Short mmCIF file of C-alpha atoms in Angstrom, two decimals:
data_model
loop_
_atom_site.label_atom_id
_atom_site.label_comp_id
_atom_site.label_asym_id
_atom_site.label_seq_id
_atom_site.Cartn_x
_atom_site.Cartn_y
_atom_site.Cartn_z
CA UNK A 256 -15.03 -10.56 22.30
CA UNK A 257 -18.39 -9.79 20.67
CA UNK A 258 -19.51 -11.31 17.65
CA UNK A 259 -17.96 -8.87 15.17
CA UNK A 260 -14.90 -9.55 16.45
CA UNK A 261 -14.89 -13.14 16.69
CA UNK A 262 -16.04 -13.03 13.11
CA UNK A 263 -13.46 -10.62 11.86
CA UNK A 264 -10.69 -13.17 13.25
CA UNK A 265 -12.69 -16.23 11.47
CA UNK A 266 -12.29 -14.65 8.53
CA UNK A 267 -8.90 -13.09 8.73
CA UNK A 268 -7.49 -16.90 9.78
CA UNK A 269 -9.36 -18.47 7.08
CA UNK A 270 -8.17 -15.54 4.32
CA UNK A 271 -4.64 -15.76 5.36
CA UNK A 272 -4.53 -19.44 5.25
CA UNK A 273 -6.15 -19.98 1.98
CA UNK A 274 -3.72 -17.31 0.40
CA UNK A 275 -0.66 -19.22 1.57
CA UNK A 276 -1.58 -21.72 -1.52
CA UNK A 277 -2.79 -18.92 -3.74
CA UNK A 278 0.47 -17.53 -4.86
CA UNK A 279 2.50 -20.86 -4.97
CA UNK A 280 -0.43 -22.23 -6.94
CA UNK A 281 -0.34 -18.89 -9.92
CA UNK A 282 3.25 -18.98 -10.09
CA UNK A 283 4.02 -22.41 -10.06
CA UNK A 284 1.83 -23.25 -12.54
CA UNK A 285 3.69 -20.97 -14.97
CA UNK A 286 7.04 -22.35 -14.02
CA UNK A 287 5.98 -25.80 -14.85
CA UNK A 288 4.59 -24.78 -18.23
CA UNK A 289 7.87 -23.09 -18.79
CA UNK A 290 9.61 -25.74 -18.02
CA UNK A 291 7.27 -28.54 -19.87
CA UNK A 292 7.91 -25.79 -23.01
CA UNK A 293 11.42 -26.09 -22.94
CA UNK A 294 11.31 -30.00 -22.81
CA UNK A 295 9.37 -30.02 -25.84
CA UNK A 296 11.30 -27.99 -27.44
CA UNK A 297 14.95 -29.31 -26.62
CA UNK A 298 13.76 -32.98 -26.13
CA UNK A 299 16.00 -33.13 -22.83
CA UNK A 300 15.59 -35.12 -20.09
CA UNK A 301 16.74 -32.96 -17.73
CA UNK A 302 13.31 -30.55 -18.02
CA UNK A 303 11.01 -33.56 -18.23
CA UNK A 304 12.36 -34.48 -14.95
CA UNK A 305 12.03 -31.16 -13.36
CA UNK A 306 8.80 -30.43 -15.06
CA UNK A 307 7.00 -33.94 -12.91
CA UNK A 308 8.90 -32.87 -10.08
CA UNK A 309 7.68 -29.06 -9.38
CA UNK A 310 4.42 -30.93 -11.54
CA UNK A 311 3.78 -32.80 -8.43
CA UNK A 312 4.62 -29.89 -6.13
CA UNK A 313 2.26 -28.00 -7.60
CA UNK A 314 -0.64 -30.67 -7.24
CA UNK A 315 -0.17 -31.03 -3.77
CA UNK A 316 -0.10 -27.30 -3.33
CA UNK A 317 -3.83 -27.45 -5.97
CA UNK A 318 -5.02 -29.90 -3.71
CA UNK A 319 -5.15 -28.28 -0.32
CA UNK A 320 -5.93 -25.04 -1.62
CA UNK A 321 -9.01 -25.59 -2.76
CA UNK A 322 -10.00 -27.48 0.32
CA UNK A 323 -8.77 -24.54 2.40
CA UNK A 324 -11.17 -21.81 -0.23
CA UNK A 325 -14.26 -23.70 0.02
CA UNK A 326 -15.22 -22.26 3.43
CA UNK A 327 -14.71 -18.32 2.29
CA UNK A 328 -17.70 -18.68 0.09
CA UNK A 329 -20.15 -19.97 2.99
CA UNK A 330 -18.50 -17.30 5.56
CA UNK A 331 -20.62 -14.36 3.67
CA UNK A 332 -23.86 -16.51 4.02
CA UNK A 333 -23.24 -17.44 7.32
CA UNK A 334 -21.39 -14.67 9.02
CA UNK A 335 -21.73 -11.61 6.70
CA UNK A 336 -25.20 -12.51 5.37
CA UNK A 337 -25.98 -8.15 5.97
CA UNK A 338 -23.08 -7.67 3.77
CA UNK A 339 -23.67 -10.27 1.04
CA UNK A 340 -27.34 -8.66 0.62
CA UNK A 341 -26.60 -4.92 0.87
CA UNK A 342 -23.59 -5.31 -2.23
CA UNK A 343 -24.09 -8.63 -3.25
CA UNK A 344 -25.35 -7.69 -6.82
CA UNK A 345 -22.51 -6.21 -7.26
CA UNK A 346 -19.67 -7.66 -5.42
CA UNK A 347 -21.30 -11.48 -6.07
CA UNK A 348 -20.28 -10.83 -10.20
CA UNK A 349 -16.90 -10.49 -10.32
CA UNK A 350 -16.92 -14.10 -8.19
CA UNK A 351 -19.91 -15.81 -9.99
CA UNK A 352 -17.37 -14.86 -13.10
CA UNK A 353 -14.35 -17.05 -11.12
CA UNK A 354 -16.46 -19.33 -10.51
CA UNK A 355 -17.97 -20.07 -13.88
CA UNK A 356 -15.09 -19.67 -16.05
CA UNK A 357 -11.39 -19.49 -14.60
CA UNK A 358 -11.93 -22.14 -11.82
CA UNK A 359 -13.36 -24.32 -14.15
CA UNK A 360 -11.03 -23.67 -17.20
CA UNK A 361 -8.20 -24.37 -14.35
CA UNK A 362 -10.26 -27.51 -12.71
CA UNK A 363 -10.29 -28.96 -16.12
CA UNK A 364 -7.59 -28.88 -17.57
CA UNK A 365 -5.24 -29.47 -14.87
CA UNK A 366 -6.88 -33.01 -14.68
CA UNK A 367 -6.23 -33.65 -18.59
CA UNK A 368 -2.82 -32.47 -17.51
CA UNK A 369 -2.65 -35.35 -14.53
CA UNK A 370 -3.99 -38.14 -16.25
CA UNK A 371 -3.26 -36.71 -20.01
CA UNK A 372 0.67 -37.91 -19.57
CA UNK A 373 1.29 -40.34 -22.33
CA UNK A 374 -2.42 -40.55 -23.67
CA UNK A 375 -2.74 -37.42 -25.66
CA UNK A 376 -0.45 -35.32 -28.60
CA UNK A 377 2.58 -33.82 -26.45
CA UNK A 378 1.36 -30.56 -28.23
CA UNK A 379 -1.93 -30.90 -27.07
CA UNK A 380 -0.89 -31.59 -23.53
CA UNK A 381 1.98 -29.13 -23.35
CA UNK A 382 -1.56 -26.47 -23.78
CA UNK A 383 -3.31 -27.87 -20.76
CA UNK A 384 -0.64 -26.71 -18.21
CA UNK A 385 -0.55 -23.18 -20.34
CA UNK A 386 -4.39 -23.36 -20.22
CA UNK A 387 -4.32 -24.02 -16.48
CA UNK A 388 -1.94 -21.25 -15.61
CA UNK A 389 -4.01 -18.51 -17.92
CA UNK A 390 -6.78 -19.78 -15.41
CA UNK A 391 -5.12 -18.85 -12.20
CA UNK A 392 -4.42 -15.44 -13.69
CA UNK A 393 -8.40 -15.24 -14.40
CA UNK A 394 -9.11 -16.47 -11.30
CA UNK A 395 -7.33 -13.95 -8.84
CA UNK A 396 -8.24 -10.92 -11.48
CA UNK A 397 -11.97 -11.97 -10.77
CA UNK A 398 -11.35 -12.19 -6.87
CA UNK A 399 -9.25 -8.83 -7.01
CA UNK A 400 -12.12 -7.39 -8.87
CA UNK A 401 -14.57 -7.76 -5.91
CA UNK A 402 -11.64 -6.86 -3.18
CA UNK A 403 -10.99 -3.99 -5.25
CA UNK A 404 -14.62 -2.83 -5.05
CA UNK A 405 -14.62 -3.04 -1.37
CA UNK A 406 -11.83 -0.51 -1.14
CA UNK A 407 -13.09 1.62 -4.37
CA UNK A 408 -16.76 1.18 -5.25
CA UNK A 409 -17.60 2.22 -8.48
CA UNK A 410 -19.90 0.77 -11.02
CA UNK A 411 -23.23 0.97 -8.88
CA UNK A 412 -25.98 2.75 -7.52
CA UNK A 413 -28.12 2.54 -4.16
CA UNK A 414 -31.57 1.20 -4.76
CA UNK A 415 -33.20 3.23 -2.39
CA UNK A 416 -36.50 1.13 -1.94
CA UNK A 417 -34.83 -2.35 -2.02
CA UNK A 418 -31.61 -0.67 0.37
CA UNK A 419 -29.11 -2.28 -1.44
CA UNK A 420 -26.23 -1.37 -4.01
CA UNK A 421 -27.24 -2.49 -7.10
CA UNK A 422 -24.46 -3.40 -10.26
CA UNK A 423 -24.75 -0.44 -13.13
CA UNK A 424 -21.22 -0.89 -14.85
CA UNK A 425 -19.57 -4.40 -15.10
CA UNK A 426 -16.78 -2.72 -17.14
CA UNK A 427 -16.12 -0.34 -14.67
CA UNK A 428 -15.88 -2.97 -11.73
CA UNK A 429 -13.42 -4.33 -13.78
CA UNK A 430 -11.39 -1.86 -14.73
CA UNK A 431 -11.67 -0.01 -11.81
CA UNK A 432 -8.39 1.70 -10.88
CA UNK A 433 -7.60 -0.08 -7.78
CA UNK A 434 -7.98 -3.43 -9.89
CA UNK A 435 -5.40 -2.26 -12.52
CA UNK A 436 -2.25 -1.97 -10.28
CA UNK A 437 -3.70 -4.53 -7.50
CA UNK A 438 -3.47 -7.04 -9.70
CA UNK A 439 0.15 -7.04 -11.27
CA UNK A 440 1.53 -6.09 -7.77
CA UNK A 441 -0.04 -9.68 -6.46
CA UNK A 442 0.81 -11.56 -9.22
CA UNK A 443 4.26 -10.14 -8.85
CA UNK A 444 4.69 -10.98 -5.92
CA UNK A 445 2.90 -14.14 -6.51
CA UNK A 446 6.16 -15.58 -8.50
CA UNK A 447 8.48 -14.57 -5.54
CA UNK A 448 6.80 -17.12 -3.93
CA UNK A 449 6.79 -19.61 -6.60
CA UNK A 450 10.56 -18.57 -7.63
CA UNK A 451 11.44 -19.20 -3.57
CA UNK A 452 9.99 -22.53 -3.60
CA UNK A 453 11.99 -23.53 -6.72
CA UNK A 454 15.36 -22.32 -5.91
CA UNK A 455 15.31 -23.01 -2.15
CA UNK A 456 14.56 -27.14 -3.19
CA UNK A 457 16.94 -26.55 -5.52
CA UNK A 458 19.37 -25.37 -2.90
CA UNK A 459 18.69 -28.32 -0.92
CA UNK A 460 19.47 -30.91 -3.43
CA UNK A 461 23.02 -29.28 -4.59
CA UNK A 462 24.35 -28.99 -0.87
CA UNK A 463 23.00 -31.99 0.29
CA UNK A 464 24.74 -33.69 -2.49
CA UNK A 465 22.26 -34.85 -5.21
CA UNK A 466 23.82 -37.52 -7.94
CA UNK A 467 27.13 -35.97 -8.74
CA UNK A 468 27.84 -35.85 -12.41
CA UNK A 469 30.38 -38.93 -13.01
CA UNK A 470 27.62 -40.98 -11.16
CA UNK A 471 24.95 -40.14 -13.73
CA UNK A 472 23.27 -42.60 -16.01
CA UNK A 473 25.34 -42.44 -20.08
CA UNK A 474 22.84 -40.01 -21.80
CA UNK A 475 20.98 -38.31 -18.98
CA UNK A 476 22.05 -35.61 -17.50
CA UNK A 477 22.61 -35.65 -13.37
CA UNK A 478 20.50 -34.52 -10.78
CA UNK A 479 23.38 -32.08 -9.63
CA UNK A 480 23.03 -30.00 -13.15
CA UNK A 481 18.93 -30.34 -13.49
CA UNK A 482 18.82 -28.63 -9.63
CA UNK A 483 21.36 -25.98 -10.58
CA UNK A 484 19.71 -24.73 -13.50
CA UNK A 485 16.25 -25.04 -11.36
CA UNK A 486 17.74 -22.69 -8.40
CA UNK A 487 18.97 -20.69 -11.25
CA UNK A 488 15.29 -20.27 -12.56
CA UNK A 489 13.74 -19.77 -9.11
CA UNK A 490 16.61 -17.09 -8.19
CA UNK A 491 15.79 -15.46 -10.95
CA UNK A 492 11.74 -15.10 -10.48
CA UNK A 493 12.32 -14.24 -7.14
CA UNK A 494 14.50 -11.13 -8.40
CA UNK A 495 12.10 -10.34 -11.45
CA UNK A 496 9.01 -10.96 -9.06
CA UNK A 497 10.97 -8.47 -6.70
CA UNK A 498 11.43 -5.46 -9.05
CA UNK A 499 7.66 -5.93 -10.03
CA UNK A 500 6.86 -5.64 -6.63
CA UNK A 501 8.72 -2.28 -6.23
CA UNK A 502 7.08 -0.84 -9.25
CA UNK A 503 4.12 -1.70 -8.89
CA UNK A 504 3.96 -1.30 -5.29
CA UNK A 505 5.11 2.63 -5.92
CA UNK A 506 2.16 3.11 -8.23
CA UNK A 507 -0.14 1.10 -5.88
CA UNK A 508 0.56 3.75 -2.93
CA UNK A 509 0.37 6.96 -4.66
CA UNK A 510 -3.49 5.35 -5.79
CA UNK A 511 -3.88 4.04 -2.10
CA UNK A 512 -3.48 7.59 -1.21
CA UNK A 513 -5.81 9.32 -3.46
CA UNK A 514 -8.65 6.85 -3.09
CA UNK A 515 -8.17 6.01 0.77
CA UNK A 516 -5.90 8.36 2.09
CA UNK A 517 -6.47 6.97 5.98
CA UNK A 518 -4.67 3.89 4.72
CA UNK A 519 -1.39 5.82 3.83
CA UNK A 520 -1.93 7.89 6.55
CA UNK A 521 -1.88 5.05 9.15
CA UNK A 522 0.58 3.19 7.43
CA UNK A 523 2.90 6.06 8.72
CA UNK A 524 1.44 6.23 11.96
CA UNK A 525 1.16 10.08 10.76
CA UNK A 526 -1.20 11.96 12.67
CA UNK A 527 -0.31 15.36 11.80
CA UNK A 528 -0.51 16.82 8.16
CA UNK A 529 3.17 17.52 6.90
CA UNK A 530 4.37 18.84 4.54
CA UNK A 531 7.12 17.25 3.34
CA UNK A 532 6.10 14.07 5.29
CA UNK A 533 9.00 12.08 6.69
CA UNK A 534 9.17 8.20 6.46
CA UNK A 535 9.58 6.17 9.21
CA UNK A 536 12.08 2.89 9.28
CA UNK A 537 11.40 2.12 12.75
CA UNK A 538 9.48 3.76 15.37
CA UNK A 539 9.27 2.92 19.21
CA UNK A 540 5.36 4.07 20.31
CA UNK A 541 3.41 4.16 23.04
CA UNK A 542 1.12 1.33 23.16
CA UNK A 543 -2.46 2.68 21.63
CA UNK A 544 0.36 3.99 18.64
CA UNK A 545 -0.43 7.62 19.08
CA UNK A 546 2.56 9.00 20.02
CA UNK A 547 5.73 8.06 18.78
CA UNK A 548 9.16 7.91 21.60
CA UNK A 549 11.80 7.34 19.08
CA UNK A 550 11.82 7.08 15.80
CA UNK A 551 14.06 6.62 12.84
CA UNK A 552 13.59 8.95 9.57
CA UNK A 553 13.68 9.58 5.52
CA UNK A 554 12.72 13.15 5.39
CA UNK A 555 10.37 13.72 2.16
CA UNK A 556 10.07 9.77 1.47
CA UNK A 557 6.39 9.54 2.59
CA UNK A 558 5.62 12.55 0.52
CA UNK A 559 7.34 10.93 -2.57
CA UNK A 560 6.06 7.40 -2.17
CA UNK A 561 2.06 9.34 -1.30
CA UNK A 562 1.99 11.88 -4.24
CA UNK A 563 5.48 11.40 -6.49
CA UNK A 564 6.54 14.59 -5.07
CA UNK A 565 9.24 14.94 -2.47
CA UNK A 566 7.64 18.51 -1.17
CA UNK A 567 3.64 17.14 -1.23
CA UNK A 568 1.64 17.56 1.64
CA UNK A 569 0.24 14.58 3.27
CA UNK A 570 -2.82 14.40 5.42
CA UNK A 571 -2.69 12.97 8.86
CA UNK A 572 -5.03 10.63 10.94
CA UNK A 573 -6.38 13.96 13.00
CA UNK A 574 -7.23 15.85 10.11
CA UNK A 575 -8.84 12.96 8.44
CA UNK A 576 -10.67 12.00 11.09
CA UNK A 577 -12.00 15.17 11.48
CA UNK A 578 -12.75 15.58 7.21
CA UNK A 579 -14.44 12.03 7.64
CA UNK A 580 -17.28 13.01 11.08
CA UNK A 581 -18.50 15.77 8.59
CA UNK A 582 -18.86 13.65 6.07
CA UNK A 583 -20.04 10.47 7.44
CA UNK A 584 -21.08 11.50 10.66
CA UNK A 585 -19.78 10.85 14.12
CA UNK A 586 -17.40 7.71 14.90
CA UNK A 587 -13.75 6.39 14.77
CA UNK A 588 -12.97 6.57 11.58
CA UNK A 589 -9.00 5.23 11.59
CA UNK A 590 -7.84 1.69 11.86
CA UNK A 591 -5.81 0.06 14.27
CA UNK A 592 -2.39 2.22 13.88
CA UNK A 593 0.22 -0.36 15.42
CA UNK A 594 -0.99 -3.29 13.07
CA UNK A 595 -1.42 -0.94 9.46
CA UNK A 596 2.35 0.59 10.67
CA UNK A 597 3.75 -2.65 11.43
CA UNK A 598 2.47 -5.00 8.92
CA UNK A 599 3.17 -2.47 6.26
CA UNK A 600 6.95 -2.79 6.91
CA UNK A 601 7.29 -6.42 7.27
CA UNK A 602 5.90 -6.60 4.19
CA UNK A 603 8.60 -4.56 2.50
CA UNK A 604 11.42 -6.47 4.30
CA UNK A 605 10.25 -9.92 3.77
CA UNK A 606 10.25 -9.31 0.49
CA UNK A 607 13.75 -7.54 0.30
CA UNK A 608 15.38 -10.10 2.47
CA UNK A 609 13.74 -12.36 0.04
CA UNK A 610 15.37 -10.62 -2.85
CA UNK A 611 18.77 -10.64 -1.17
CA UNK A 612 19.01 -14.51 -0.67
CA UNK A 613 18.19 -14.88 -4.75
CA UNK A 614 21.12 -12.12 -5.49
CA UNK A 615 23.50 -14.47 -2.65
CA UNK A 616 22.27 -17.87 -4.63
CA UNK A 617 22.77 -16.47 -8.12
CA UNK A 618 26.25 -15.04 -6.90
CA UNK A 619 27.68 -18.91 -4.93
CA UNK A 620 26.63 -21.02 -7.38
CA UNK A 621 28.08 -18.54 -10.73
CA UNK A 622 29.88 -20.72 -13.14
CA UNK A 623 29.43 -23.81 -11.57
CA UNK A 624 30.09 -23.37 -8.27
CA UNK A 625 27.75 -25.08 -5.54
CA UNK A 626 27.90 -24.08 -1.60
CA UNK A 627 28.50 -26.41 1.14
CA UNK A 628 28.17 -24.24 3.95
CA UNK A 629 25.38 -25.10 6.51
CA UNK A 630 24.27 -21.46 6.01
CA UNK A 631 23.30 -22.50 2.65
CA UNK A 632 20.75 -25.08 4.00
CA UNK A 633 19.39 -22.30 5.96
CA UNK A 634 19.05 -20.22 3.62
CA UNK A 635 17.34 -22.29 1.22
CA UNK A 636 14.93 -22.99 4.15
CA UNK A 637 14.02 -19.49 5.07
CA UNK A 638 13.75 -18.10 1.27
CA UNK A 639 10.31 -19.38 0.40
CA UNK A 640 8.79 -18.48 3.85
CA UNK A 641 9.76 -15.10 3.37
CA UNK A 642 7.61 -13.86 0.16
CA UNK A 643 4.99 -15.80 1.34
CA UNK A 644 5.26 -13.63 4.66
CA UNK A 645 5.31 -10.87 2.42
CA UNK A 646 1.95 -12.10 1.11
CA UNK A 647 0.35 -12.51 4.12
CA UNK A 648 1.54 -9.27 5.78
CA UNK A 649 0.40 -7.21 2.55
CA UNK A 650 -3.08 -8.66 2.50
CA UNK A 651 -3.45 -7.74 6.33
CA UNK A 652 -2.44 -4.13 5.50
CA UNK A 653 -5.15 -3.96 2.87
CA UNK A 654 -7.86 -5.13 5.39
CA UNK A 655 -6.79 -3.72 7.85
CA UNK A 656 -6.11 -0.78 6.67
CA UNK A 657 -9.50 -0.23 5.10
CA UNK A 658 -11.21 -0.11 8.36
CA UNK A 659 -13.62 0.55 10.03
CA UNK A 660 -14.87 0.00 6.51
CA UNK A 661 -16.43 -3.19 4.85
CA UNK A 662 -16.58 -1.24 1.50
CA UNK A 663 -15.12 1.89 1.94
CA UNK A 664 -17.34 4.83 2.54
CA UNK A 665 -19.94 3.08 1.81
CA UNK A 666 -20.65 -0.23 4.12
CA UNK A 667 -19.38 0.11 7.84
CA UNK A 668 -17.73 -3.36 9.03
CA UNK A 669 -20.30 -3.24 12.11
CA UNK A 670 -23.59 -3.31 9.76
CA UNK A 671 -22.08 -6.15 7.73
CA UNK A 672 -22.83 -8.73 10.27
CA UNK A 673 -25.53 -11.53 10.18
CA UNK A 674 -28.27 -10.55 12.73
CA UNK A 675 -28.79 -13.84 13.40
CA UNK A 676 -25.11 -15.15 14.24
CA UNK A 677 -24.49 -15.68 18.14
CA UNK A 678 -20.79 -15.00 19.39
CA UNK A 679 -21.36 -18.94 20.55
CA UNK A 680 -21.76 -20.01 17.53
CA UNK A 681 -19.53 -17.91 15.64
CA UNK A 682 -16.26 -19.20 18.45
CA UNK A 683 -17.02 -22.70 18.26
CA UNK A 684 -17.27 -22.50 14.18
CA UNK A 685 -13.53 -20.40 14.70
CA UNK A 686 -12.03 -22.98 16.96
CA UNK A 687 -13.21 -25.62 14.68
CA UNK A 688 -12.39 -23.91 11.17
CA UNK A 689 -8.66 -22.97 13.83
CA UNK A 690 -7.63 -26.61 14.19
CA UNK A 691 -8.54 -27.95 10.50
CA UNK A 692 -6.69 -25.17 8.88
CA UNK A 693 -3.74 -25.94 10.94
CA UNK A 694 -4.09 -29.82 10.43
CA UNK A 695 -3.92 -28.82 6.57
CA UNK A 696 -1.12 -26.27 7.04
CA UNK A 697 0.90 -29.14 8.63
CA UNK A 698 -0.55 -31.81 6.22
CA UNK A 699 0.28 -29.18 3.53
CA UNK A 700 4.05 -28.79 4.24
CA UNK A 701 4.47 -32.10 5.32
CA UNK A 702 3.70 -33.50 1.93
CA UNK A 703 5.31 -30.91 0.48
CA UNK A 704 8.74 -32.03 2.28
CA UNK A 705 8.15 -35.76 1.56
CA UNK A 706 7.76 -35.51 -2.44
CA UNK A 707 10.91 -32.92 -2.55
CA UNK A 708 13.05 -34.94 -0.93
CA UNK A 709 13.62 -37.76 -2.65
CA UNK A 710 14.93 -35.95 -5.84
CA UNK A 711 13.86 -35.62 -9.54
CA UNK A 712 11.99 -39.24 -10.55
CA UNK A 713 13.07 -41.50 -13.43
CA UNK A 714 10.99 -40.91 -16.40
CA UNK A 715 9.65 -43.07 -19.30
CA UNK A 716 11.60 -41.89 -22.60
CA UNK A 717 10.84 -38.50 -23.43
CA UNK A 718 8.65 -38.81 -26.38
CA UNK A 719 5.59 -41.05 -26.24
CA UNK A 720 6.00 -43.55 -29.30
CA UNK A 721 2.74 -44.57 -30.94
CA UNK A 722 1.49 -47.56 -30.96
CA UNK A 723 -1.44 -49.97 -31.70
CA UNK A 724 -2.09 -51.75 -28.70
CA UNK A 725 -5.47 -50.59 -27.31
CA UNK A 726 -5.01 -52.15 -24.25
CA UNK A 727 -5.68 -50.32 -20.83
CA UNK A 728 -2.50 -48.26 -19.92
CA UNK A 729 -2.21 -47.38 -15.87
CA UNK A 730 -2.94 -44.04 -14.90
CA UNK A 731 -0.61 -42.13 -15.92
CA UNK A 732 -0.74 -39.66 -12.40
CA UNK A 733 1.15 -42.73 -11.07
CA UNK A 734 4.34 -40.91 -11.51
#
């Protein structure tokens, strides 16, 4: 492989790495201020306990996230150093923006949260986890901002005599239309992973056989009914999370289609105009993907979910193609077909089957019912992997599906590429970046699995009394 290539797979492993933490990290969050909210407000023990269980969770997940984002910002210096300069003016705001205010605001008061246990007004602390979780919402608008400018550039002009784009609009980067219905569709699907996570330890707990009721402590309420009522919650998300996804994922593709209409088109494989245009569930090709040997149908879906209208025409690969040489000049100007077809629909049933096992959990464990089969386990074990699947497969679409584009119609992929970068030194900076990002995957999950299992902890009593002693209390993260 040449250097653009081994660069294009440096950044594709570290992107899809780092956004396995991103959407347990934004949804999470929430859930714990939800349930840190209800606490407060009911004085139960039951969501103190669950809040400094998913609390801790969520910490871990913090943790290694940011770890695994620190190395996207050096990849445009060091790899894409054409790119950074040519629409760094530009694309650099929306991310100065993150930086500056949401990962700070989130930095910050997550730590008050950690250490703020027991030292500061409940009141007052109960607003740092809010605080944090407004932050994460900030913080992927601002990073959606830029990704939406690479598929929609708007807000700028080319400086002829510098050769660069150059910011005009900062309102219009941010409002841009790609931005609008990117944003709730990722977030939606942001709290199927977060609701997954939830419910599936929740799962765990009630089949293994947390503390059974009769065996619980005069006062406190067992293990057994704090899990339910978490896979409750989580089964829940995932459902709500789901339904977002499907509305906002409708409105997504009719916009995919009007501002990058190769995208839709090679999402389908379709490489003749039709109109209607057909659907495909599942298609056997030939191995480039430009012919298809059997293939199963919806006729008029791809017209409906391109346009709103079962009888619209929809443009094929051929005729784009052809629309896109006059324009731009000569060159291929469609993405790889079998990845945009296939990743498109594994995204869609990830997050159904994902959907499904929320619907079966809600369903077994209705008025107070609790599964012991052994599919139950495995269930509970495949439902958060699946969203996040979801996740990863979407984002691969997008990227994929924009190319051979950097910023679409604007910035080819090819001319984004530090002149200086050596294919040698891009592999061995891949291998390396390869092995620490699976050391931190595994270090990741392995943590994860360790603080889950042990159950929800034993807590100090539920509201701090006050008290004159000005002595030195232990940290308070010690829980």
């Amino acid at each position: 492989m040449d250097v653009l290539d081994l660069a294009r797979w440096q950044f594709g492993i570290t992107t899809v790495v780092h956004f396995f933490f991103v959407p347990f990290t934004i949804s999470m969050a929430f859930l714990v201020a939800i349930m840190q909210s209800v606490w407060m407000r009911t004085k139960s023990e039951r969501w103190l306990r669950l809040t400094k269980f998913f609390g801790k969770l969520l910490l871990i997940n913090l943790a290694v996230g940011v770890v695994t984002g620190l190395v996207q910002e050096f990849q445009f210096g060091m790899n894409w150093s054409d790119f950074s300069r040519f629409v760094g003016d530009v694309f650099g705001a929306p991310l100065a923006m993150e930086a500056l205010l949401a990962f700070y605001l989130e930095s910050v008061f997550v730590g008050v949260w950690i250490f703020g246990w027991g030292r500061i007004p409940p009141k007052l602390h109960l607003a740092t986890i809010w605080i944090t979780a407004v932050g994460t919402l900030l913080s992927a608008y601002f990073i959606l901002a830029a990704n939406s400018f690479m598929q929609n550039p708007v807000g700028y002009e080319i400086n002829e005599e510098a050769g660069r784009a150059e910011l005009t609009d900062i309102w219009a980067v941010l409002t841009n239309k790609v931005l609008l219905i990117t944003f709730p569709h990722t977030i939606f699907a942001a709290f199927m992973v977060g609701g997954g996570v939830v419910a599936a330890v929740a799962m765990w707990h009630l089949v293994k056989g947390a503390r059974n009721p009769e065996d619980a402590e005069p006062g406190r309420p067992s293990d057994r009914a704090a899990f339910r009522t978490a896979l409750r919650i989580g089964a829940v998300t995932v459902l709500i999370g789901g339904v977002g996804v499907a509305i906002t994922g409708d409105t997504q593709g009719k916009i995919m289609t009007e501002v990058q209409p190769m995208k839709m088109a090679a999402a389908e494989a379709l490489y003749d105009t039709q109109q209607p245009a057909p659907f495909s569930l599942f298609t056997i090709g030939t191995l480039d993907g430009s012919e298809a040997l059997y293939s199963i149908e919806v006729p008029r879906l791809l017209s409906w979910l391109a346009t709103g209208s079962f009888d619209a025409e929809v443009e094929g690969i051929n005729d784009l193609q052809a629309r896109y040489e006059e324009e731009f000049g000569p060159g291929d100007y469609s993405p790889n077909i079998p990845v945009t077809y296939w990743t498109f629909r594994m995204m869609i049933t990830m997050g159904g089957l994902a959907g499904l096992i929320a619907l079966w959990q809600l369903w077994a464990t209705r008025r107070g019912r609790v599964p012991t089969s052994p599919w139950a386990l495995r269930a509970a074990a495949i439902l958060p992997v699946l969203p996040l699947a979801g996740n990863a497969f979407g984002w691969i679409f997008t990227e994929m599906g924009r190319q051979p584009w950097l910023v679409f119609g604007l910035m080819p992929t090819a001319s984004g590429i530090s002149p200086s970068t050596t294919a040698r030194t891009v592999f061995i900076s891949l291998a390396a970046f390869t092995v620490l990002y699976a050391g931190l995957t595994w270090l990741w999950v392995h943590l994860l699995l360790k603080h889950a299992r042990p159950g929800l902890p034993d807590v100090a009593p539920a509201v701090p009394e006050e008290t004159d002693d000005d002595a030195d209390k232990p940290l308070s993260f010690a829980y």
